[in-house]
Amino acid sequence: MSVLDSKIPEGPRAEKWTRHKGNIKLVAPHNKRKLDILVVGTGLAGASAAASLAELGYNVKTFTFHDSPRRAHSIAAQGGINAAKNYRNDGDSVHRLFYDTIKGGDFRAREANVHRLAEVSGNIIDQCVAQGVPFAREYGGLLTTRSFGGTQVSRTLYARGQTGQQLLLGAYSALNKGIHSGQIKSYTKTELLDVVVIDGVCRGIVVRDLVTGKLESHFGHAVLLCTGGYGNAYYLSTNAKNSNVTAAWRAHKRGAFFANPSFVQVHPTCIPVSGDYQSKLTLMSESLRNDGRVWVPKTPGDKRHPNQIPEEERDYYLERIYPAFGNLVPRDVASRNAKYQCDEGKGVGESGLAVYLDFRDAIKHFGRPTIEARYGNLFDMYKKITDEDPYEVPMRIYPAVHYTMGGLWVDYNLMTTIPGLFALGEANFSDHGANRLGASALMQGLADGYFVIPYTIGEYLAGISFTKTPTDHPAFKTVETEANQRLERLLSIKGSLTVDEIHRRSGKILWDNCGITRNKADLAKALDEYRAMRELFWKEVNIQGSSQDLNQSLEKANRLADFLELGELMIQDALHREESCGCHLREEYMSPEGEAVRNDDAFCYAAAWEHKADGGWNLHKEHLKFENVKLVQRSYK
Amino acid sequence: MSANYINITVEVWRQPGDKAQGRFETYSLQNISTHMSFLEMLDVLNEQLQKEGKEPVAFDHDCREGICGSCGMYINGRAHGPQELTTACQLHMRTFQDGEHIVVEPWRARAFPVLKDLVVDRGAFDRIQQAGGFVSIDTGSAPDANEIPIPKPISDYAFEAAACIGCGACVAACKNASAMLFVSAKVSHLALLPQGQVEKRERVKAMVAQMDAEGFGNCSNTGACEAECPKGISLSNIARMNREYLSAKLSQKQYDK
Ligand SMILES: Cc1cc2nc3c(=O)[nH]c(=O)nc-3n(C[C@H](O)[C@H](O)[C@H](O)COP(=O)(O)OP(=O)(O)OC[C@H]3O[C@@H](n4cnc5c(N)ncnc54)[C@H](O)[C@@H]3O)c2cc1C
Ligand code: SF4
Ligand code: FES
């Protein structure tokens, strides 16, 4: 018997959410005033949740390590947000969005959650427009949409290349409304260091004021972790530099199960690494593949300038291998094939770790003004970073870590395995299975915050006592002491390596062995190397300064300490899953044509890992059931 | 294009804490690839400092893609450095010459106190937004998104105003440390849209009052803010805000009668 209770409501899939909303326990308005909710993270998930819960009358506190809630990593999302509005009359529907998301996730997501996501997707757009989010419009004044990878309808709304920014500013304004009314108190430059669990129930958090270094405890009847993804475990990723796993990992160590940690999406079109000093990778929108053609020289080691390589000596490998989808194959397929080409020595650029994305033919066909109108700002950005003009020379691109589908395991109500502790947005595991479709993360973050948690949190809060635990309770003091000891221990090591030196190395172990493709032998080897890296960290890290003031190296070290534990679980998870699914490509489990092969008999489950007190993990399986959905093998040939 | 390598000296403002005295320190850096971003150059400097047992330079940054608005510093006397329409994180070392001396300072404005080295407290910007930079619509009460058509040009103007990243360069660049460009961008964004109409008078008054309370200076129309804004936020927003403010004040008089 599994200890996991996903609390999926009874009834047909399409009626579950409506029925559940009708049955959820309610908290009376005068009682909401007696309940304190702590929201950690102010990205799309956190800001939308905080604002909506405050409107309902709960007392909300928000926490972010940024100097303003508006700077959360969500701000960087470019492409757009999906919604089943069917504004195009092209046959879109809640069912289609549901099905695309489930299929895109390679049948490793919980279908009840995904259906709910599709159901509320339209409300999100209504809400955002009412807040003043300036989505792109047609000349007639109505909203316009674009199409995105993996779907046959046009359902993605966008605000130029800055959709995340505009959505976050909308959610931030809703948050500000709550702060203005006094219902929300906002803590900025304040980082969660640990969660406080008393008698198996989450009762609060310990945070550090990043300016003064002071530790402080906060009580909450419920705690919401909206702390984003963990792609920076790889050091290099498209994530913002400060994105980290600490909140989720601390919760995991205190009893929250961590699901599918090895499900990591690698985005195929990023600007390649240019040198050892590289600090992060920049995404170039996927939309470029609509007009750009991907190629490498046919001969390995061909170092000629791309414009001097004649047509017959170029291999447009995606068009060759996947004639039906060509350059528009899904993200994982494109990433994998770029890696294969480079492994064969056909990679281009100084490092040999890049492929070309060429607009020559599109410019010839449509004319430069059309291409400029479509991609002008992306071309400018590329030029700013690389000093090369993509109108004249093909772009160089390479895959990079982008999004983590794995995260804290949550039930249908978004509650983790610790009662009172919830996880929203990229921090949870629930909706994207083994692969996320473009423009679905923004949708999920806002769905969780605006339209799911305001209902589902009632189920928990209606059943608990309103008493508050004072923060001088020994449980808070113990967690504070532990957090403080860890910081002091880090400072006392005074070894010979900087935090970044170790992070680069540990990240590379993950990238080389638990990245675009994986296999048993490499994963097993990586496990040893990775553990050694963690030991090295605790012996050799060197941090200047003290814990009593603003100390960015200490912040980074404290986050890396958690990444170095998470990474081991990522490798374990990748090792245990002896199938290929979505972004998890195990080289042993491929078809003769080189495609991913799932094993639905053995692995149709979400792997939820429980941390054991004596180290190591127990695996719990949430078996996934599908109602009238055929588990097809994906094929893009 | 293949990289060149340059040697530079950087003179950086070091200030241990908000109440401490600050001073410039000069460091030399060898073999800096011209492909590096400016912040990557600071990373290299910080690695070097730590190897020498010194505290690294504190600076705010996050997305390194010019969108979060975290990074902000004066580089050779200009907010975000010499390149137009470019944040410090998007500035590359190819903008600089071999042997160049680069001076790096925090934003300097009364309303943005220095917290450490290049990190300043921009909380005042949040408080201005909290005073009224929103539409009072509760979750779940919105009509269908297409119920109110908005002419594309209006929507585009609103977008352009909403593109402000809240970095504070406009304040730092202004000799009066005025926040007019930032505040007017937010006011314009909502004032232009039908959704923002109902509260537009209260909004502009509340935001301007908070701006004044935070100690930002007056606008004397020098245009330095627009010139240094990495997102090209237009001065015309200030004119629009002034009109909005005036009309809000006038209509208040009418109600007062
Ligand atoms: C370059 C890029 C482009 C993207 N484009 C798209 C797109 O077009 N469409 C799409 O759907 N998705 C896109 N995504 C994915 C999407 O942006 C993210 O998945 C999503 O925004 C995550 O939102 P979130 O609210 O869960 O977390 P985040 O926005 O990451 O917010 C996390 C919050 O938690 C806080 N936090 C974290 N840890 C702590 C701690 N210990 N203490 C205190 N605070 C903490 C942070 O300060 C922050 O406020 C993109 C991602 C990237 C990297
Ligand atoms: S108006 Fe420009 S300079 Fe001022 S905060 Fe906004 S983006 Fe920065
Ligand atoms: S670091 Fe985000 S704008 Fe520069």
PDB file of N, CA and C in Angstrom, chain A residues 70-141:
ATOM      1  N   ARG A  70       8.715  42.049  -7.524  1.00  0.00           N
ATOM      2  CA  ARG A  70       8.582  42.050  -8.979  1.00  0.00           C
ATOM      3  C   ARG A  70       9.774  41.424  -9.692  1.00  0.00           C
ATOM      4  N   ARG A  71      10.840  41.099  -8.994  1.00  0.00           N
ATOM      5  CA  ARG A  71      12.030  40.614  -9.689  1.00  0.00           C
ATOM      6  C   ARG A  71      12.127  39.088  -9.774  1.00  0.00           C
ATOM      7  N   ALA A  72      11.102  38.390  -9.338  1.00  0.00           N
ATOM      8  CA  ALA A  72      11.136  36.921  -9.363  1.00  0.00           C
ATOM      9  C   ALA A  72      11.465  36.432 -10.774  1.00  0.00           C
ATOM     10  N   HIS A  73      12.014  35.250 -10.822  1.00  0.00           N
ATOM     11  CA  HIS A  73      12.458  34.669 -12.081  1.00  0.00           C
ATOM     12  C   HIS A  73      11.363  34.625 -13.157  1.00  0.00           C
ATOM     13  N   SER A  74      10.102  34.551 -12.750  1.00  0.00           N
ATOM     14  CA  SER A  74       8.995  34.562 -13.725  1.00  0.00           C
ATOM     15  C   SER A  74       9.093  35.731 -14.690  1.00  0.00           C
ATOM     16  N   ILE A  75       9.717  36.800 -14.252  1.00  0.00           N
ATOM     17  CA  ILE A  75       9.798  38.023 -15.059  1.00  0.00           C
ATOM     18  C   ILE A  75      10.469  37.755 -16.407  1.00  0.00           C
ATOM     19  N   ALA A  76      11.304  36.706 -16.475  1.00  0.00           N
ATOM     20  CA  ALA A  76      12.116  36.491 -17.677  1.00  0.00           C
ATOM     21  C   ALA A  76      11.406  35.685 -18.756  1.00  0.00           C
ATOM     22  N   ALA A  77      10.215  35.154 -18.454  1.00  0.00           N
ATOM     23  CA  ALA A  77       9.557  34.311 -19.449  1.00  0.00           C
ATOM     24  C   ALA A  77       9.225  35.136 -20.681  1.00  0.00           C
ATOM     25  N   GLN A  78       9.460  34.564 -21.835  1.00  0.00           N
ATOM     26  CA  GLN A  78       9.351  35.347 -23.057  1.00  0.00           C
ATOM     27  C   GLN A  78       8.094  35.032 -23.853  1.00  0.00           C
ATOM     28  N   GLY A  79       7.953  33.726 -24.189  1.00  0.00           N
ATOM     29  CA  GLY A  79       7.082  33.350 -25.288  1.00  0.00           C
ATOM     30  C   GLY A  79       5.602  33.549 -25.131  1.00  0.00           C
ATOM     31  N   GLY A  80       5.016  33.121 -24.006  1.00  0.00           N
ATOM     32  CA  GLY A  80       3.581  33.292 -23.895  1.00  0.00           C
ATOM     33  C   GLY A  80       2.946  32.369 -22.885  1.00  0.00           C
ATOM     34  N   ILE A  81       1.618  32.451 -22.823  1.00  0.00           N
ATOM     35  CA  ILE A  81       0.828  31.666 -21.869  1.00  0.00           C
ATOM     36  C   ILE A  81      -0.337  31.015 -22.616  1.00  0.00           C
ATOM     37  N   ASN A  82      -0.526  29.742 -22.377  1.00  0.00           N
ATOM     38  CA  ASN A  82      -1.597  29.017 -23.049  1.00  0.00           C
ATOM     39  C   ASN A  82      -2.944  29.244 -22.358  1.00  0.00           C
ATOM     40  N   ALA A  83      -3.996  29.185 -23.134  1.00  0.00           N
ATOM     41  CA  ALA A  83      -5.338  29.226 -22.570  1.00  0.00           C
ATOM     42  C   ALA A  83      -6.302  28.638 -23.585  1.00  0.00           C
ATOM     43  N   ALA A  84      -7.249  27.833 -23.094  1.00  0.00           N
ATOM     44  CA  ALA A  84      -8.222  27.210 -23.988  1.00  0.00           C
ATOM     45  C   ALA A  84      -9.383  28.165 -24.223  1.00  0.00           C
ATOM     46  N   LYS A  85      -9.088  29.303 -24.827  1.00  0.00           N
ATOM     47  CA  LYS A  85     -10.124  30.306 -25.076  1.00  0.00           C
ATOM     48  C   LYS A  85     -10.852  30.050 -26.397  1.00  0.00           C
ATOM     49  N   ASN A  86     -10.193  29.367 -27.272  1.00  0.00           N
ATOM     50  CA  ASN A  86     -10.725  29.162 -28.624  1.00  0.00           C
ATOM     51  C   ASN A  86     -11.127  30.469 -29.298  1.00  0.00           C
ATOM     52  N   TYR A  87     -10.367  31.528 -29.033  1.00  0.00           N
ATOM     53  CA  TYR A  87     -10.648  32.818 -29.680  1.00  0.00           C
ATOM     54  C   TYR A  87     -10.452  32.732 -31.197  1.00  0.00           C
ATOM     55  N   ARG A  88      -9.685  31.740 -31.655  1.00  0.00           N
ATOM     56  CA  ARG A  88      -9.400  31.623 -33.081  1.00  0.00           C
ATOM     57  C   ARG A  88     -10.436  30.793 -33.817  1.00  0.00           C
ATOM     58  N   ASN A  89     -11.322  30.187 -33.038  1.00  0.00           N
ATOM     59  CA  ASN A  89     -12.306  29.315 -33.647  1.00  0.00           C
ATOM     60  C   ASN A  89     -11.632  28.169 -34.392  1.00  0.00           C
ATOM     61  N   ASP A  90     -10.467  27.741 -33.905  1.00  0.00           N
ATOM     62  CA  ASP A  90      -9.748  26.677 -34.609  1.00  0.00           C
ATOM     63  C   ASP A  90      -9.924  25.334 -33.915  1.00  0.00           C
ATOM     64  N   GLY A  91     -10.986  25.215 -33.151  1.00  0.00           N
ATOM     65  CA  GLY A  91     -11.311  23.907 -32.582  1.00  0.00           C
ATOM     66  C   GLY A  91     -10.655  23.646 -31.242  1.00  0.00           C
ATOM     67  N   ASP A  92     -10.141  24.675 -30.596  1.00  0.00           N
ATOM     68  CA  ASP A  92      -9.530  24.441 -29.289  1.00  0.00           C
ATOM     69  C   ASP A  92     -10.628  24.234 -28.251  1.00  0.00           C
ATOM     70  N   SER A  93     -10.267  23.534 -27.192  1.00  0.00           N
ATOM     71  CA  SER A  93     -11.228  23.280 -26.130  1.00  0.00           C
ATOM     72  C   SER A  93     -10.456  22.877 -24.889  1.00  0.00           C
ATOM     73  N   VAL A  94     -11.149  22.845 -23.770  1.00  0.00           N
ATOM     74  CA  VAL A  94     -10.522  22.401 -22.528  1.00  0.00           C
ATOM     75  C   VAL A  94      -9.950  21.003 -22.728  1.00  0.00           C
ATOM     76  N   HIS A  95     -10.717  20.156 -23.418  1.00  0.00           N
ATOM     77  CA  HIS A  95     -10.235  18.797 -23.601  1.00  0.00           C
ATOM     78  C   HIS A  95      -8.948  18.762 -24.414  1.00  0.00           C
ATOM     79  N   ARG A  96      -8.895  19.574 -25.457  1.00  0.00           N
ATOM     80  CA  ARG A  96      -7.684  19.558 -26.287  1.00  0.00           C
ATOM     81  C   ARG A  96      -6.452  20.045 -25.521  1.00  0.00           C
ATOM     82  N   LEU A  97      -6.635  21.103 -24.761  1.00  0.00           N
ATOM     83  CA  LEU A  97      -5.499  21.607 -23.977  1.00  0.00           C
ATOM     84  C   LEU A  97      -5.077  20.548 -22.958  1.00  0.00           C
ATOM     85  N   PHE A  98      -6.064  19.937 -22.344  1.00  0.00           N
ATOM     86  CA  PHE A  98      -5.772  18.841 -21.411  1.00  0.00           C
ATOM     87  C   PHE A  98      -4.971  17.747 -22.117  1.00  0.00           C
ATOM     88  N   TYR A  99      -5.468  17.323 -23.268  1.00  0.00           N
ATOM     89  CA  TYR A  99      -4.838  16.183 -23.940  1.00  0.00           C
ATOM     90  C   TYR A  99      -3.422  16.529 -24.411  1.00  0.00           C
ATOM     91  N   ASP A 100      -3.256  17.716 -24.989  1.00  0.00           N
ATOM     92  CA  ASP A 100      -1.924  18.118 -25.444  1.00  0.00           C
ATOM     93  C   ASP A 100      -0.919  18.117 -24.284  1.00  0.00           C
ATOM     94  N   THR A 101      -1.387  18.582 -23.125  1.00  0.00           N
ATOM     95  CA  THR A 101      -0.484  18.679 -21.969  1.00  0.00           C
ATOM     96  C   THR A 101      -0.122  17.298 -21.444  1.00  0.00           C
ATOM     97  N   ILE A 102      -1.118  16.411 -21.409  1.00  0.00           N
ATOM     98  CA  ILE A 102      -0.875  15.047 -20.940  1.00  0.00           C
ATOM     99  C   ILE A 102       0.047  14.299 -21.910  1.00  0.00           C
ATOM    100  N   LYS A 103      -0.227  14.463 -23.187  1.00  0.00           N
ATOM    101  CA  LYS A 103       0.597  13.773 -24.185  1.00  0.00           C
ATOM    102  C   LYS A 103       2.005  14.382 -24.215  1.00  0.00           C
ATOM    103  N   GLY A 104       2.043  15.706 -24.187  1.00  0.00           N
ATOM    104  CA  GLY A 104       3.342  16.383 -24.154  1.00  0.00           C
ATOM    105  C   GLY A 104       4.176  15.914 -22.970  1.00  0.00           C
ATOM    106  N   GLY A 105       3.524  15.658 -21.850  1.00  0.00           N
ATOM    107  CA  GLY A 105       4.216  15.180 -20.646  1.00  0.00           C
ATOM    108  C   GLY A 105       4.528  13.697 -20.697  1.00  0.00           C
ATOM    109  N   ASP A 106       4.290  13.105 -21.852  1.00  0.00           N
ATOM    110  CA  ASP A 106       4.557  11.686 -22.091  1.00  0.00           C
ATOM    111  C   ASP A 106       3.873  10.787 -21.051  1.00  0.00           C
ATOM    112  N   PHE A 107       2.654  11.152 -20.682  1.00  0.00           N
ATOM    113  CA  PHE A 107       1.808  10.319 -19.820  1.00  0.00           C
ATOM    114  C   PHE A 107       2.447  10.011 -18.466  1.00  0.00           C
ATOM    115  N   ARG A 108       3.093  11.039 -17.923  1.00  0.00           N
ATOM    116  CA  ARG A 108       3.663  10.862 -16.591  1.00  0.00           C
ATOM    117  C   ARG A 108       3.145  11.938 -15.628  1.00  0.00           C
ATOM    118  N   ALA A 109       2.028  12.615 -16.005  1.00  0.00           N
ATOM    119  CA  ALA A 109       1.418  13.605 -15.110  1.00  0.00           C
ATOM    120  C   ALA A 109       0.087  13.066 -14.588  1.00  0.00           C
ATOM    121  N   ARG A 110      -0.395  13.670 -13.522  1.00  0.00           N
ATOM    122  CA  ARG A 110      -1.667  13.247 -12.931  1.00  0.00           C
ATOM    123  C   ARG A 110      -2.811  13.921 -13.697  1.00  0.00           C
ATOM    124  N   GLU A 111      -3.649  13.092 -14.321  1.00  0.00           N
ATOM    125  CA  GLU A 111      -4.592  13.682 -15.269  1.00  0.00           C
ATOM    126  C   GLU A 111      -5.626  14.596 -14.616  1.00  0.00           C
ATOM    127  N   ALA A 112      -6.010  14.327 -13.383  1.00  0.00           N
ATOM    128  CA  ALA A 112      -7.025  15.186 -12.750  1.00  0.00           C
ATOM    129  C   ALA A 112      -6.496  16.609 -12.596  1.00  0.00           C
ATOM    130  N   ASN A 113      -5.225  16.747 -12.229  1.00  0.00           N
ATOM    131  CA  ASN A 113      -4.641  18.084 -12.089  1.00  0.00           C
ATOM    132  C   ASN A 113      -4.577  18.790 -13.436  1.00  0.00           C
ATOM    133  N   VAL A 114      -4.169  18.035 -14.443  1.00  0.00           N
ATOM    134  CA  VAL A 114      -3.991  18.645 -15.755  1.00  0.00           C
ATOM    135  C   VAL A 114      -5.335  19.113 -16.303  1.00  0.00           C
ATOM    136  N   HIS A 115      -6.361  18.336 -16.067  1.00  0.00           N
ATOM    137  CA  HIS A 115      -7.670  18.741 -16.557  1.00  0.00           C
ATOM    138  C   HIS A 115      -8.130  20.029 -15.873  1.00  0.00           C
ATOM    139  N   ARG A 116      -7.905  20.093 -14.580  1.00  0.00           N
ATOM    140  CA  ARG A 116      -8.263  21.301 -13.833  1.00  0.00           C
ATOM    141  C   ARG A 116      -7.508  22.516 -14.386  1.00  0.00           C
ATOM    142  N   LEU A 117      -6.233  22.290 -14.681  1.00  0.00           N
ATOM    143  CA  LEU A 117      -5.407  23.365 -15.237  1.00  0.00           C
ATOM    144  C   LEU A 117      -6.039  23.904 -16.520  1.00  0.00           C
ATOM    145  N   ALA A 118      -6.443  22.981 -17.389  1.00  0.00           N
ATOM    146  CA  ALA A 118      -7.048  23.400 -18.655  1.00  0.00           C
ATOM    147  C   ALA A 118      -8.372  24.131 -18.394  1.00  0.00           C
ATOM    148  N   GLU A 119      -9.115  23.650 -17.392  1.00  0.00           N
ATOM    149  CA  GLU A 119     -10.416  24.279 -17.103  1.00  0.00           C
ATOM    150  C   GLU A 119     -10.280  25.729 -16.661  1.00  0.00           C
ATOM    151  N   VAL A 120      -9.275  26.024 -15.842  1.00  0.00           N
ATOM    152  CA  VAL A 120      -9.174  27.395 -15.321  1.00  0.00           C
ATOM    153  C   VAL A 120      -8.340  28.309 -16.227  1.00  0.00           C
ATOM    154  N   SER A 121      -7.755  27.738 -17.284  1.00  0.00           N
ATOM    155  CA  SER A 121      -6.825  28.533 -18.097  1.00  0.00           C
ATOM    156  C   SER A 121      -7.467  29.803 -18.645  1.00  0.00           C
ATOM    157  N   GLY A 122      -8.733  29.725 -19.031  1.00  0.00           N
ATOM    158  CA  GLY A 122      -9.397  30.899 -19.594  1.00  0.00           C
ATOM    159  C   GLY A 122      -9.590  32.007 -18.566  1.00  0.00           C
ATOM    160  N   ASN A 123      -9.925  31.621 -17.324  1.00  0.00           N
ATOM    161  CA  ASN A 123     -10.118  32.616 -16.271  1.00  0.00           C
ATOM    162  C   ASN A 123      -8.857  33.427 -16.014  1.00  0.00           C
ATOM    163  N   ILE A 124      -7.719  32.756 -16.198  1.00  0.00           N
ATOM    164  CA  ILE A 124      -6.451  33.455 -15.952  1.00  0.00           C
ATOM    165  C   ILE A 124      -6.341  34.663 -16.871  1.00  0.00           C
ATOM    166  N   ILE A 125      -6.668  34.433 -18.139  1.00  0.00           N
ATOM    167  CA  ILE A 125      -6.530  35.512 -19.115  1.00  0.00           C
ATOM    168  C   ILE A 125      -7.498  36.648 -18.765  1.00  0.00           C
ATOM    169  N   ASP A 126      -8.716  36.301 -18.390  1.00  0.00           N
ATOM    170  CA  ASP A 126      -9.689  37.330 -17.991  1.00  0.00           C
ATOM    171  C   ASP A 126      -9.121  38.169 -16.845  1.00  0.00           C
ATOM    172  N   GLN A 127      -8.594  37.466 -15.851  1.00  0.00           N
ATOM    173  CA  GLN A 127      -8.072  38.153 -14.670  1.00  0.00           C
ATOM    174  C   GLN A 127      -6.934  39.101 -15.047  1.00  0.00           C
ATOM    175  N   CYS A 128      -6.015  38.585 -15.861  1.00  0.00           N
ATOM    176  CA  CYS A 128      -4.837  39.386 -16.217  1.00  0.00           C
ATOM    177  C   CYS A 128      -5.239  40.626 -17.013  1.00  0.00           C
ATOM    178  N   VAL A 129      -6.157  40.452 -17.954  1.00  0.00           N
ATOM    179  CA  VAL A 129      -6.577  41.602 -18.756  1.00  0.00           C
ATOM    180  C   VAL A 129      -7.246  42.646 -17.859  1.00  0.00           C
ATOM    181  N   ALA A 130      -8.035  42.192 -16.901  1.00  0.00           N
ATOM    182  CA  ALA A 130      -8.700  43.133 -15.998  1.00  0.00           C
ATOM    183  C   ALA A 130      -7.692  43.908 -15.152  1.00  0.00           C
ATOM    184  N   GLN A 131      -6.553  43.302 -14.880  1.00  0.00           N
ATOM    185  CA  GLN A 131      -5.512  43.994 -14.098  1.00  0.00           C
ATOM    186  C   GLN A 131      -4.750  45.006 -14.939  1.00  0.00           C
ATOM    187  N   GLY A 132      -4.897  44.892 -16.269  1.00  0.00           N
ATOM    188  CA  GLY A 132      -4.174  45.809 -17.149  1.00  0.00           C
ATOM    189  C   GLY A 132      -2.992  45.173 -17.849  1.00  0.00           C
ATOM    190  N   VAL A 133      -2.938  43.850 -17.925  1.00  0.00           N
ATOM    191  CA  VAL A 133      -1.842  43.213 -18.656  1.00  0.00           C
ATOM    192  C   VAL A 133      -2.035  43.471 -20.160  1.00  0.00           C
ATOM    193  N   PRO A 134      -1.063  44.139 -20.791  1.00  0.00           N
ATOM    194  CA  PRO A 134      -1.232  44.517 -22.207  1.00  0.00           C
ATOM    195  C   PRO A 134      -0.833  43.397 -23.172  1.00  0.00           C
ATOM    196  N   PHE A 135      -1.674  42.386 -23.269  1.00  0.00           N
ATOM    197  CA  PHE A 135      -1.423  41.316 -24.244  1.00  0.00           C
ATOM    198  C   PHE A 135      -1.468  41.878 -25.658  1.00  0.00           C
ATOM    199  N   ALA A 136      -0.821  41.165 -26.575  1.00  0.00           N
ATOM    200  CA  ALA A 136      -0.846  41.579 -27.980  1.00  0.00           C
ATOM    201  C   ALA A 136      -2.278  41.517 -28.513  1.00  0.00           C
ATOM    202  N   ARG A 137      -2.630  42.489 -29.372  1.00  0.00           N
ATOM    203  CA  ARG A 137      -3.991  42.573 -29.910  1.00  0.00           C
ATOM    204  C   ARG A 137      -3.995  42.685 -31.425  1.00  0.00           C
ATOM    205  N   GLU A 138      -5.130  42.364 -31.982  1.00  0.00           N
ATOM    206  CA  GLU A 138      -5.368  42.542 -33.414  1.00  0.00           C
ATOM    207  C   GLU A 138      -5.789  43.993 -33.652  1.00  0.00           C
ATOM    208  N   TYR A 139      -5.836  44.397 -34.932  1.00  0.00           N
ATOM    209  CA  TYR A 139      -6.276  45.767 -35.215  1.00  0.00           C
ATOM    210  C   TYR A 139      -7.722  45.989 -34.779  1.00  0.00           C
ATOM    211  N   GLY A 140      -8.524  44.936 -34.789  1.00  0.00           N
ATOM    212  CA  GLY A 140      -9.915  45.083 -34.339  1.00  0.00           C
ATOM    213  C   GLY A 140     -10.045  45.272 -32.839  1.00  0.00           C
ATOM    214  N   GLY A 141      -8.919  45.211 -32.116  1.00  0.00           N
ATOM    215  CA  GLY A 141      -8.971  45.469 -30.682  1.00  0.00           C
ATOM    216  C   GLY A 141      -9.092  44.225 -29.821  1.00  0.00           C
TER     217      GLY A 141
END
